[in-house]
Amino acid sequence: AKTPTVTVKDGTKVLTPDVDYTYEITNNTNAGEATVTVTCIGNYTGTKTTTFTITPAPTSISYTEPGSMVKGNQLSFVAISSQELEGTWQVTTDSNVNLTSGNANDASQTTITYTALNAGTANISITFTPNSSNYQPITTSYTQTITDANFTVNGINYTTLAEAIEGAPSGSTIELNKSITDDSPVTIDKEIILDLGSYTLTREATPINVPATGNLTILGTSGTLVSTTNTINLTGGTVTVGSTDGTNN
């Protein structure tokens, strides 16, 4: 309940409560209009009623803002009402992502899930409206960055070759989805199959390092691995192009 300080004056003279007057405050528990009724006593007579407004308390929600994602991949995170209030969640996005979950009723948290449809950026807006009128609704938004899906491993997309190799279990096939230039620093220390398909992967500055623990097989219908420097740096590993073992840098 909200209980403001009540001061009663006779001109400039401040009257004494319980000597000159008593007062009662009503409807002061919830947001809205509350009432103060002053009743004069002692040497004073009469009553006076006035009102004051109780505004809804601020509301907040918390979540970890997602980092960059790759076109075609799905992202999921949880947004929580910081006061553990139950209410309605509404999530809106633009056309660069497809929202599959996030809207909810009578919930203190929600799981927001969407898939990236196009490279670029997407605006994600989250609105939480508490069930209780004693709390204010809140809307927050952020910009989701979406990068190109240049490589795919087991249905998961990656932007750089280094990211694809890091995410690929040993024995996996990394598929090139388009002709690109990629100079991300690459060390293959496991068994990897690089399927170029019909595309060209250009390495302009950095070689692909294959140490003793690495085994790289390069496949493709008409794909090409091009470099202005040494394309592959063998330091004890094995490189196979089709059925031919690489034996030098």
mmCIF file of C-alpha atoms in Angstrom:
data_model
loop_
_atom_site.group_PDB
_atom_site.id
_atom_site.type_symbol
_atom_site.label_atom_id
_atom_site.label_comp_id
_atom_site.label_asym_id
_atom_site.label_seq_id
_atom_site.Cartn_x
_atom_site.Cartn_y
_atom_site.Cartn_z
ATOM 1 C CA ALA A 1 0.000 0.000 0.000
ATOM 2 C CA LYS A 2 1.057 3.557 -0.718
ATOM 3 C CA THR A 3 0.800 5.884 2.282
ATOM 4 C CA PRO A 4 1.810 9.475 1.524
ATOM 5 C CA THR A 5 2.543 12.055 4.212
ATOM 6 C CA VAL A 6 -0.573 14.095 5.017
ATOM 7 C CA THR A 7 -0.182 17.720 6.081
ATOM 8 C CA VAL A 8 -3.163 19.893 7.096
ATOM 9 C CA LYS A 9 -2.854 23.689 7.554
ATOM 10 C CA ASP A 10 -4.974 26.491 8.897
ATOM 11 C CA GLY A 11 -3.523 29.276 6.807
ATOM 12 C CA THR A 12 0.177 28.973 7.452
ATOM 13 C CA LYS A 13 -0.274 27.067 10.703
ATOM 14 C CA VAL A 14 0.438 23.340 10.457
ATOM 15 C CA LEU A 15 -2.206 21.393 12.378
ATOM 16 C CA THR A 16 -1.436 18.434 14.607
ATOM 17 C CA PRO A 17 -2.783 14.982 13.661
ATOM 18 C CA ASP A 18 -4.985 13.279 16.295
ATOM 19 C CA VAL A 19 -5.323 16.658 18.026
ATOM 20 C CA ASP A 20 -6.745 18.830 15.263
ATOM 21 C CA TYR A 21 -7.685 16.175 12.726
ATOM 22 C CA THR A 22 -7.657 12.510 11.776
ATOM 23 C CA TYR A 23 -7.337 11.085 8.288
ATOM 24 C CA GLU A 24 -8.034 7.876 6.379
ATOM 25 C CA ILE A 25 -6.451 6.676 3.143
ATOM 26 C CA THR A 26 -8.454 4.253 0.999
ATOM 27 C CA ASN A 27 -7.968 2.445 -2.346
ATOM 28 C CA ASN A 28 -4.215 2.824 -1.961
ATOM 29 C CA THR A 29 -3.151 -0.789 -2.579
ATOM 30 C CA ASN A 30 -3.319 -1.028 -6.372
ATOM 31 C CA ALA A 31 -2.460 1.294 -9.218
ATOM 32 C CA GLY A 32 -5.146 3.904 -9.856
ATOM 33 C CA GLU A 33 -6.788 6.697 -7.876
ATOM 34 C CA ALA A 34 -6.548 6.624 -4.060
ATOM 35 C CA THR A 35 -8.540 8.763 -1.646
ATOM 36 C CA VAL A 36 -7.518 10.752 1.456
ATOM 37 C CA THR A 37 -10.337 11.839 3.816
ATOM 38 C CA VAL A 38 -9.465 14.357 6.555
ATOM 39 C CA THR A 39 -11.851 14.780 9.497
ATOM 40 C CA CYS A 40 -11.340 17.783 11.748
ATOM 41 C CA ILE A 41 -11.516 17.371 15.553
ATOM 42 C CA GLY A 42 -10.845 19.437 18.666
ATOM 43 C CA ASN A 43 -11.113 23.128 17.813
ATOM 44 C CA TYR A 44 -11.782 22.356 14.145
ATOM 45 C CA THR A 45 -14.795 20.947 12.351
ATOM 46 C CA GLY A 46 -15.549 19.663 8.897
ATOM 47 C CA THR A 47 -14.146 17.119 6.446
ATOM 48 C CA LYS A 48 -12.032 17.336 3.337
ATOM 49 C CA THR A 49 -11.509 14.692 0.642
ATOM 50 C CA THR A 50 -8.734 14.664 -1.925
ATOM 51 C CA THR A 51 -7.177 12.084 -4.246
ATOM 52 C CA PHE A 52 -3.773 11.022 -5.477
ATOM 53 C CA THR A 53 -2.664 8.672 -8.251
ATOM 54 C CA ILE A 54 -0.684 5.460 -7.828
ATOM 55 C CA THR A 55 1.150 4.707 -11.061
ATOM 56 C CA PRO A 56 2.001 1.139 -12.150
ATOM 57 C CA ALA A 57 5.484 -0.004 -11.160
ATOM 58 C CA PRO A 58 8.137 -0.375 -13.870
ATOM 59 C CA THR A 59 8.633 -3.832 -15.329
ATOM 60 C CA SER A 60 11.819 -5.371 -16.690
ATOM 61 C CA ILE A 61 12.703 -8.491 -18.648
ATOM 62 C CA SER A 62 16.064 -10.174 -18.978
ATOM 63 C CA TYR A 63 17.684 -12.254 -21.695
ATOM 64 C CA THR A 64 21.083 -12.729 -23.255
ATOM 65 C CA GLU A 65 21.081 -10.942 -26.587
ATOM 66 C CA PRO A 66 22.037 -13.465 -29.274
ATOM 67 C CA GLY A 67 25.166 -12.995 -31.314
ATOM 68 C CA SER A 68 25.459 -13.301 -35.064
ATOM 69 C CA MET A 69 23.766 -16.268 -36.726
ATOM 70 C CA VAL A 70 24.102 -17.908 -40.138
ATOM 71 C CA LYS A 71 21.410 -17.975 -42.817
ATOM 72 C CA GLY A 72 19.381 -21.199 -42.624
ATOM 73 C CA ASN A 73 20.246 -21.910 -38.986
ATOM 74 C CA GLN A 74 17.867 -21.823 -36.025
ATOM 75 C CA LEU A 75 18.437 -19.835 -32.836
ATOM 76 C CA SER A 76 16.668 -20.170 -29.486
ATOM 77 C CA PHE A 77 16.908 -18.301 -26.155
ATOM 78 C CA VAL A 78 14.805 -17.623 -23.048
ATOM 79 C CA ALA A 79 13.390 -14.241 -21.968
ATOM 80 C CA ILE A 80 12.357 -13.901 -18.302
ATOM 81 C CA SER A 81 10.248 -11.401 -16.364
ATOM 82 C CA SER A 82 12.712 -10.103 -13.780
ATOM 83 C CA GLN A 83 9.993 -9.819 -11.120
ATOM 84 C CA GLU A 84 8.769 -13.341 -11.994
ATOM 85 C CA LEU A 85 5.459 -11.794 -13.006
ATOM 86 C CA GLU A 86 3.082 -13.728 -15.198
ATOM 87 C CA GLY A 87 1.744 -12.046 -18.295
ATOM 88 C CA THR A 88 1.489 -12.015 -22.069
ATOM 89 C CA TRP A 89 4.547 -12.219 -24.315
ATOM 90 C CA GLN A 90 4.434 -10.964 -27.894
ATOM 91 C CA VAL A 91 7.396 -11.260 -30.254
ATOM 92 C CA THR A 92 7.514 -9.627 -33.676
ATOM 93 C CA THR A 93 10.195 -9.909 -36.353
ATOM 94 C CA ASP A 94 10.752 -8.768 -39.897
ATOM 95 C CA SER A 95 10.840 -10.947 -43.016
ATOM 96 C CA ASN A 96 14.501 -11.965 -42.685
ATOM 97 C CA VAL A 97 13.640 -14.495 -39.983
ATOM 98 C CA ASN A 98 10.826 -16.990 -39.418
ATOM 99 C CA LEU A 99 9.535 -16.953 -35.829
ATOM 100 C CA THR A 100 8.432 -20.393 -34.602
ATOM 101 C CA SER A 101 7.953 -19.714 -30.852
ATOM 102 C CA GLY A 102 7.907 -16.829 -28.396
ATOM 103 C CA ASN A 103 4.302 -15.687 -28.027
ATOM 104 C CA ALA A 104 2.830 -16.892 -24.731
ATOM 105 C CA ASN A 105 0.049 -16.164 -22.219
ATOM 106 C CA ASP A 106 0.045 -16.300 -18.404
ATOM 107 C CA ALA A 107 3.785 -17.007 -18.315
ATOM 108 C CA SER A 108 6.725 -15.519 -16.427
ATOM 109 C CA GLN A 109 9.135 -16.522 -19.192
ATOM 110 C CA THR A 110 9.121 -17.551 -22.828
ATOM 111 C CA THR A 111 11.403 -19.388 -25.249
ATOM 112 C CA ILE A 112 11.997 -17.402 -28.432
ATOM 113 C CA THR A 113 12.979 -19.441 -31.484
ATOM 114 C CA TYR A 114 13.478 -18.326 -35.072
ATOM 115 C CA THR A 115 15.231 -19.386 -38.273
ATOM 116 C CA ALA A 116 17.306 -17.017 -40.404
ATOM 117 C CA LEU A 117 15.919 -16.765 -43.940
ATOM 118 C CA ASN A 118 18.182 -14.131 -45.504
ATOM 119 C CA ALA A 119 21.614 -12.676 -44.882
ATOM 120 C CA GLY A 120 21.641 -9.149 -43.476
ATOM 121 C CA THR A 121 19.888 -7.951 -40.325
ATOM 122 C CA ALA A 122 16.540 -8.584 -38.666
ATOM 123 C CA ASN A 123 14.712 -6.529 -36.044
ATOM 124 C CA ILE A 124 13.416 -8.585 -33.109
ATOM 125 C CA SER A 125 10.890 -6.888 -30.798
ATOM 126 C CA ILE A 126 9.776 -8.383 -27.451
ATOM 127 C CA THR A 127 6.760 -7.032 -25.546
ATOM 128 C CA PHE A 128 5.763 -8.260 -22.082
ATOM 129 C CA THR A 129 2.418 -7.178 -20.598
ATOM 130 C CA PRO A 130 1.959 -8.253 -16.959
ATOM 131 C CA ASN A 131 -1.390 -9.714 -15.948
ATOM 132 C CA SER A 132 -1.420 -7.342 -12.975
ATOM 133 C CA SER A 133 -2.356 -3.730 -13.741
ATOM 134 C CA ASN A 134 0.045 -2.733 -10.947
ATOM 135 C CA TYR A 135 2.950 -3.160 -13.369
ATOM 136 C CA GLN A 136 3.740 -1.422 -16.630
ATOM 137 C CA PRO A 137 4.143 -3.243 -19.958
ATOM 138 C CA ILE A 138 7.621 -3.164 -21.464
ATOM 139 C CA THR A 139 8.923 -3.453 -25.015
ATOM 140 C CA THR A 140 12.542 -4.036 -25.957
ATOM 141 C CA SER A 141 14.188 -4.799 -29.266
ATOM 142 C CA TYR A 142 17.522 -5.713 -30.787
ATOM 143 C CA THR A 143 19.052 -6.194 -34.224
ATOM 144 C CA GLN A 144 19.930 -9.748 -35.236
ATOM 145 C CA THR A 145 22.908 -10.033 -37.604
ATOM 146 C CA ILE A 146 22.684 -12.818 -40.203
ATOM 147 C CA THR A 147 25.699 -13.923 -42.239
ATOM 148 C CA ASP A 148 25.827 -15.964 -45.447
ATOM 149 C CA ALA A 149 25.617 -19.746 -45.392
ATOM 150 C CA ASN A 150 28.799 -20.493 -47.317
ATOM 151 C CA PHE A 151 29.464 -23.957 -45.860
ATOM 152 C CA THR A 152 27.201 -26.700 -44.497
ATOM 153 C CA VAL A 153 28.065 -29.542 -42.108
ATOM 154 C CA ASN A 154 25.385 -32.069 -41.178
ATOM 155 C CA GLY A 155 22.614 -29.575 -41.912
ATOM 156 C CA ILE A 156 24.203 -26.712 -39.935
ATOM 157 C CA ASN A 157 25.420 -23.680 -41.866
ATOM 158 C CA TYR A 158 28.650 -21.728 -41.370
ATOM 159 C CA THR A 159 30.051 -18.539 -42.856
ATOM 160 C CA THR A 160 33.800 -19.301 -42.865
ATOM 161 C CA LEU A 161 35.787 -22.467 -43.476
ATOM 162 C CA ALA A 162 37.413 -22.099 -40.054
ATOM 163 C CA GLU A 163 33.992 -22.065 -38.357
ATOM 164 C CA ALA A 164 32.858 -25.080 -40.366
ATOM 165 C CA ILE A 165 35.973 -27.068 -39.424
ATOM 166 C CA GLU A 166 35.596 -26.136 -35.764
ATOM 167 C CA GLY A 167 31.960 -27.263 -35.761
ATOM 168 C CA ALA A 168 32.515 -30.437 -37.774
ATOM 169 C CA PRO A 169 33.017 -33.743 -35.942
ATOM 170 C CA SER A 170 35.905 -35.867 -37.227
ATOM 171 C CA GLY A 171 34.838 -37.719 -40.373
ATOM 172 C CA SER A 172 32.320 -35.060 -41.419
ATOM 173 C CA THR A 173 31.787 -33.643 -44.890
ATOM 174 C CA ILE A 174 31.942 -29.871 -45.301
ATOM 175 C CA GLU A 175 29.926 -28.770 -48.329
ATOM 176 C CA LEU A 176 30.737 -25.534 -50.169
ATOM 177 C CA ASN A 177 27.468 -23.791 -51.104
ATOM 178 C CA LYS A 178 28.730 -21.052 -53.415
ATOM 179 C CA SER A 179 31.924 -19.739 -55.017
ATOM 180 C CA ILE A 180 33.653 -17.534 -52.455
ATOM 181 C CA THR A 181 36.964 -16.150 -51.262
ATOM 182 C CA ASP A 182 37.715 -17.315 -47.725
ATOM 183 C CA ASP A 183 40.934 -16.507 -45.895
ATOM 184 C CA SER A 184 39.954 -17.573 -42.387
ATOM 185 C CA PRO A 185 42.931 -19.225 -40.625
ATOM 186 C CA VAL A 186 42.456 -22.974 -41.003
ATOM 187 C CA THR A 187 44.142 -25.929 -39.293
ATOM 188 C CA ILE A 188 42.733 -29.387 -39.958
ATOM 189 C CA ASP A 189 43.733 -31.652 -37.077
ATOM 190 C CA LYS A 190 41.069 -34.336 -37.695
ATOM 191 C CA GLU A 191 39.526 -36.211 -40.591
ATOM 192 C CA ILE A 192 37.616 -33.809 -42.857
ATOM 193 C CA ILE A 193 36.054 -34.198 -46.299
ATOM 194 C CA LEU A 194 35.767 -30.905 -48.202
ATOM 195 C CA ASP A 195 33.185 -31.210 -50.983
ATOM 196 C CA LEU A 196 33.546 -28.281 -53.373
ATOM 197 C CA GLY A 197 30.667 -29.428 -55.578
ATOM 198 C CA SER A 198 30.784 -27.238 -58.685
ATOM 199 C CA TYR A 199 32.058 -24.143 -56.874
ATOM 200 C CA THR A 200 35.406 -22.393 -56.474
ATOM 201 C CA LEU A 201 36.994 -21.815 -53.076
ATOM 202 C CA THR A 202 39.688 -19.135 -53.318
ATOM 203 C CA ARG A 203 42.380 -18.686 -50.670
ATOM 204 C CA GLU A 204 44.237 -15.423 -51.337
ATOM 205 C CA ALA A 205 46.458 -15.047 -48.286
ATOM 206 C CA THR A 206 46.542 -18.020 -45.944
ATOM 207 C CA PRO A 207 47.154 -21.721 -46.634
ATOM 208 C CA ILE A 208 45.192 -24.629 -45.196
ATOM 209 C CA ASN A 209 47.392 -26.234 -42.528
ATOM 210 C CA VAL A 210 47.256 -30.025 -42.194
ATOM 211 C CA PRO A 211 49.399 -31.287 -39.278
ATOM 212 C CA ALA A 212 50.195 -34.930 -38.487
ATOM 213 C CA THR A 213 46.785 -35.448 -36.854
ATOM 214 C CA GLY A 214 44.935 -34.170 -39.918
ATOM 215 C CA ASN A 215 43.421 -35.975 -42.881
ATOM 216 C CA LEU A 216 41.846 -33.838 -45.610
ATOM 217 C CA THR A 217 39.969 -35.259 -48.594
ATOM 218 C CA ILE A 218 38.921 -32.809 -51.326
ATOM 219 C CA LEU A 219 36.008 -33.815 -53.554
ATOM 220 C CA GLY A 220 33.804 -32.106 -56.094
ATOM 221 C CA THR A 221 32.086 -32.577 -59.441
ATOM 222 C CA SER A 222 33.852 -29.608 -61.036
ATOM 223 C CA GLY A 223 34.893 -27.562 -58.031
ATOM 224 C CA THR A 224 38.252 -25.826 -57.709
ATOM 225 C CA LEU A 225 40.492 -24.861 -54.812
ATOM 226 C CA VAL A 226 42.448 -21.777 -55.882
ATOM 227 C CA SER A 227 45.204 -19.886 -54.088
ATOM 228 C CA THR A 228 47.625 -17.082 -54.857
ATOM 229 C CA THR A 229 49.946 -18.582 -52.229
ATOM 230 C CA ASN A 230 50.478 -22.197 -51.208
ATOM 231 C CA THR A 231 46.979 -23.629 -50.970
ATOM 232 C CA ILE A 232 47.770 -26.435 -48.523
ATOM 233 C CA ASN A 233 50.605 -26.589 -45.993
ATOM 234 C CA LEU A 234 51.350 -30.224 -45.134
ATOM 235 C CA THR A 235 53.224 -30.814 -41.879
ATOM 236 C CA GLY A 236 52.779 -34.552 -41.529
ATOM 237 C CA GLY A 237 49.081 -34.900 -42.378
ATOM 238 C CA THR A 238 47.460 -36.439 -45.426
ATOM 239 C CA VAL A 239 45.623 -34.741 -48.280
ATOM 240 C CA THR A 240 43.637 -36.700 -50.851
ATOM 241 C CA VAL A 241 42.263 -35.153 -54.018
ATOM 242 C CA GLY A 242 39.955 -37.722 -55.527
ATOM 243 C CA SER A 243 42.197 -40.767 -55.159
ATOM 244 C CA THR A 244 45.570 -38.977 -55.194
ATOM 245 C CA ASP A 245 47.512 -38.408 -51.960
ATOM 246 C CA GLY A 246 49.161 -35.022 -51.625
ATOM 247 C CA THR A 247 52.846 -35.364 -50.801
ATOM 248 C CA ASN A 248 54.100 -31.788 -50.805
ATOM 249 C CA ASN A 249 53.019 -28.241 -50.017
#
